[in-house]
PDB file of C-alpha atoms in Angstrom:
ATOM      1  CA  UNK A   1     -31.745  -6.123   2.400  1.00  0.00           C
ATOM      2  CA  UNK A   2     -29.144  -8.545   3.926  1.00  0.00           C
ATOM      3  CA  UNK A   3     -29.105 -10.672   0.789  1.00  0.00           C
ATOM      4  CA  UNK A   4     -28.816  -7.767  -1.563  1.00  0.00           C
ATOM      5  CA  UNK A   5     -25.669  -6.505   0.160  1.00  0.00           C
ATOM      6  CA  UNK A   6     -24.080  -9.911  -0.174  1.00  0.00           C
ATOM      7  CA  UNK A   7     -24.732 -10.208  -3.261  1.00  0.00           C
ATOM      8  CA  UNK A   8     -23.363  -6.648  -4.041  1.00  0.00           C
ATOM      9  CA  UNK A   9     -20.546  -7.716  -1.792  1.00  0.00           C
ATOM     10  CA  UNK A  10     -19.730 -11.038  -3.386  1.00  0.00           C
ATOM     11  CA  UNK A  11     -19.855  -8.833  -6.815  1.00  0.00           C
ATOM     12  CA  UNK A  12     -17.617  -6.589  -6.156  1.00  0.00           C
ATOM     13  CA  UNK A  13     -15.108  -9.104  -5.049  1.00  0.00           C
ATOM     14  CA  UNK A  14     -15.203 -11.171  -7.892  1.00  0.00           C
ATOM     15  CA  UNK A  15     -14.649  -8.539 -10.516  1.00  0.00           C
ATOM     16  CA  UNK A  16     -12.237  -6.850  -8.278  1.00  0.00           C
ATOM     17  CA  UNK A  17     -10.064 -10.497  -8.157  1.00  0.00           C
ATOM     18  CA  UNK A  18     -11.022 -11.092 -12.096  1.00  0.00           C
ATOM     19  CA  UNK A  19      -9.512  -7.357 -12.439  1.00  0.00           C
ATOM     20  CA  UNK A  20      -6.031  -8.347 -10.506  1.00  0.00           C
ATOM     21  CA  UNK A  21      -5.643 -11.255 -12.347  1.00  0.00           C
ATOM     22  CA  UNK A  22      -5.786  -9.772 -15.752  1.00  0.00           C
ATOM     23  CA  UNK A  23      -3.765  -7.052 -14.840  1.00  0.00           C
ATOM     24  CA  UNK A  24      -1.132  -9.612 -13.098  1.00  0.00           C
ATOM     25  CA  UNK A  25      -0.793 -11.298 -16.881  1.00  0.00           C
ATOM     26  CA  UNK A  26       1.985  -9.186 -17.757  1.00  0.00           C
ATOM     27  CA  UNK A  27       4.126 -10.968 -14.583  1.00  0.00           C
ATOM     28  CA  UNK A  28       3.093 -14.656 -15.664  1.00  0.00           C
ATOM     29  CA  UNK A  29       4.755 -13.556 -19.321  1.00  0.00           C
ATOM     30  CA  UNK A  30       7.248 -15.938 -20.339  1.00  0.00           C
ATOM     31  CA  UNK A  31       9.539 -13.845 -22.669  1.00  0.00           C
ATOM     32  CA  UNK A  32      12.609 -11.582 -21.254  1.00  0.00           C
ATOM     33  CA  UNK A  33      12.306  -7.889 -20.580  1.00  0.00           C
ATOM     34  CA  UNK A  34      15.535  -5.992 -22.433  1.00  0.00           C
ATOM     35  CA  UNK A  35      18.064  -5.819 -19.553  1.00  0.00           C
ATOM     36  CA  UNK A  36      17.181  -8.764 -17.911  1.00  0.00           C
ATOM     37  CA  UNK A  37      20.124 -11.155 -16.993  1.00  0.00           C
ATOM     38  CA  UNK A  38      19.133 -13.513 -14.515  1.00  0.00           C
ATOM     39  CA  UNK A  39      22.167 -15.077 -12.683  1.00  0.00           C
ATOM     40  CA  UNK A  40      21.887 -19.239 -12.104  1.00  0.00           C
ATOM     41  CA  UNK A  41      19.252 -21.102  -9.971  1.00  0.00           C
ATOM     42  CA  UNK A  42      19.979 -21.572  -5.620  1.00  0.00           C
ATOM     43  CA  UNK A  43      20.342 -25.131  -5.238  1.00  0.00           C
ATOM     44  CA  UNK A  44      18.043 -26.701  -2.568  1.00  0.00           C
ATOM     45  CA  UNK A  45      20.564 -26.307  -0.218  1.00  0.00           C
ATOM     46  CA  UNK A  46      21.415 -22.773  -0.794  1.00  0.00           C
ATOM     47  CA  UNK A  47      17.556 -21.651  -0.854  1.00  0.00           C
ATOM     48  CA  UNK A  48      17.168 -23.845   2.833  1.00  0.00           C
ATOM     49  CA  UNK A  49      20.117 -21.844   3.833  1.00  0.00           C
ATOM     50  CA  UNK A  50      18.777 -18.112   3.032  1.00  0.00           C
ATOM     51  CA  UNK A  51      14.930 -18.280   3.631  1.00  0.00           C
ATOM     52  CA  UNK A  52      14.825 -21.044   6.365  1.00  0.00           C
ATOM     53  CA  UNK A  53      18.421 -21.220   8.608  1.00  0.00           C
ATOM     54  CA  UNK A  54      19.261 -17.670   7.707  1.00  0.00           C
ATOM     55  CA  UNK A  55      15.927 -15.841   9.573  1.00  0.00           C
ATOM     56  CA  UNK A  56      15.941 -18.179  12.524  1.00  0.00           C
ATOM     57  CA  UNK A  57      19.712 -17.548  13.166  1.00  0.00           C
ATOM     58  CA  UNK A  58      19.045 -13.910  12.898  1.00  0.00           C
ATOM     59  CA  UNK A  59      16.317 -14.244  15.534  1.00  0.00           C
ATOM     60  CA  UNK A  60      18.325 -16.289  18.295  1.00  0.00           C
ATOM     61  CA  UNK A  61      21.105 -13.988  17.602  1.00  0.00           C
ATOM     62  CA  UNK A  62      18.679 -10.871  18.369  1.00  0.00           C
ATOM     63  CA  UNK A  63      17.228 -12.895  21.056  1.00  0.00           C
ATOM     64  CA  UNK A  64      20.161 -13.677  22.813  1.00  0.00           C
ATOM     65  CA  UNK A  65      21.080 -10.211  22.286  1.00  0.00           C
ATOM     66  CA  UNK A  66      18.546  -8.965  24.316  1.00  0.00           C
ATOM     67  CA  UNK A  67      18.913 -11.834  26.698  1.00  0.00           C
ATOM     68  CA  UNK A  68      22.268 -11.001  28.099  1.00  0.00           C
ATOM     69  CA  UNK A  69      22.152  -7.179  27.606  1.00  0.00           C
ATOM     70  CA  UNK A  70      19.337  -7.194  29.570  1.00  0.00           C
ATOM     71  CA  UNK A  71      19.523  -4.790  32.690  1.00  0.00           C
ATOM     72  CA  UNK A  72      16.799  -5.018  34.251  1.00  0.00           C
ATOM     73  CA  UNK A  73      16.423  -6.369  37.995  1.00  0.00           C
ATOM     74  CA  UNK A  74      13.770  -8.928  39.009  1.00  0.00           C
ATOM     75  CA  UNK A  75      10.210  -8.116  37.395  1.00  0.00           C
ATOM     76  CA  UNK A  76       8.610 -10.606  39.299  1.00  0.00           C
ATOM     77  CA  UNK A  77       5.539 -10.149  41.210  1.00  0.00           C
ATOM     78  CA  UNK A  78       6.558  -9.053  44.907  1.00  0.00           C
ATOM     79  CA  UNK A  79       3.308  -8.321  46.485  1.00  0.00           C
ATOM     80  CA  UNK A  80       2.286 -12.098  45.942  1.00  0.00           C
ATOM     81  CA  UNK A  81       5.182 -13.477  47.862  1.00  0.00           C
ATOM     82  CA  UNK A  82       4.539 -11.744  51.239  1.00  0.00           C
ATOM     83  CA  UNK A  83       0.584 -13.298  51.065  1.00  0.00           C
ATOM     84  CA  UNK A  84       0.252 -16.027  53.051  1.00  0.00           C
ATOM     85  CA  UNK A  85      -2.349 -19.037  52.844  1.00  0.00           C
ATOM     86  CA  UNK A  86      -4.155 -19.764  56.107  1.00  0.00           C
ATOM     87  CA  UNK A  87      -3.285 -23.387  55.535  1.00  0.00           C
ATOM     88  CA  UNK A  88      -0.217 -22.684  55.320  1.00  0.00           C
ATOM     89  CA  UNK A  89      -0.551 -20.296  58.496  1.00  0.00           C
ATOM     90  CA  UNK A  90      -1.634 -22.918  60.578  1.00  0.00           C
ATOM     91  CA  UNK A  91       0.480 -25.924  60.020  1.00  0.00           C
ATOM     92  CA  UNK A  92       3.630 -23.485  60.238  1.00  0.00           C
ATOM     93  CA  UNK A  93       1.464 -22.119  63.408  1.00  0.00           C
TER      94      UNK A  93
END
């Protein structure tokens, strides 16, 4: 029974990936669509610039952000400071 529901599985996959890529062939089409006007090519520099320097500026400016309009007091743990270790106990004992 295990076998036959991989199998049924592994079908179902496969025609459902052969399916996407045949409907996907119209995107892969090399001819223009009326109306399109594509503008000119980002260098390497400018494509660096918007999908790698752009997003992590964003986040340390966010992060920062949050860093220094941060209100809140001291979350630390305060019940574990007032414990004391009995080795500790006796040699300040």
């Amino acid at each position: 029974m295990d076998k036959k529901n991989a199998l049924r599985a592994g079908a179902l996959a496969a025609g459902t990936t052969l399916m996407m890529l045949l409907m996907s062939s119209p995107a892969l089409a090399l001819t223009r669509d009326d109306g399109d006007d594509p503008g000119q090519g980002l260098s390497v520099i400018e494509t660096l610039g918007l999908y790698v320097v752009a997003p992590i500026g964003l986040f340390v400016v966010i992060a920062g952000l949050v860093w220094v309009l941060d209100r809140s007091k001291d979350r630390g743990d305060t019940t574990s400071s007032n414990i004391t270790v009995r080795g500790e106990a006796a040699k300040a004992g």
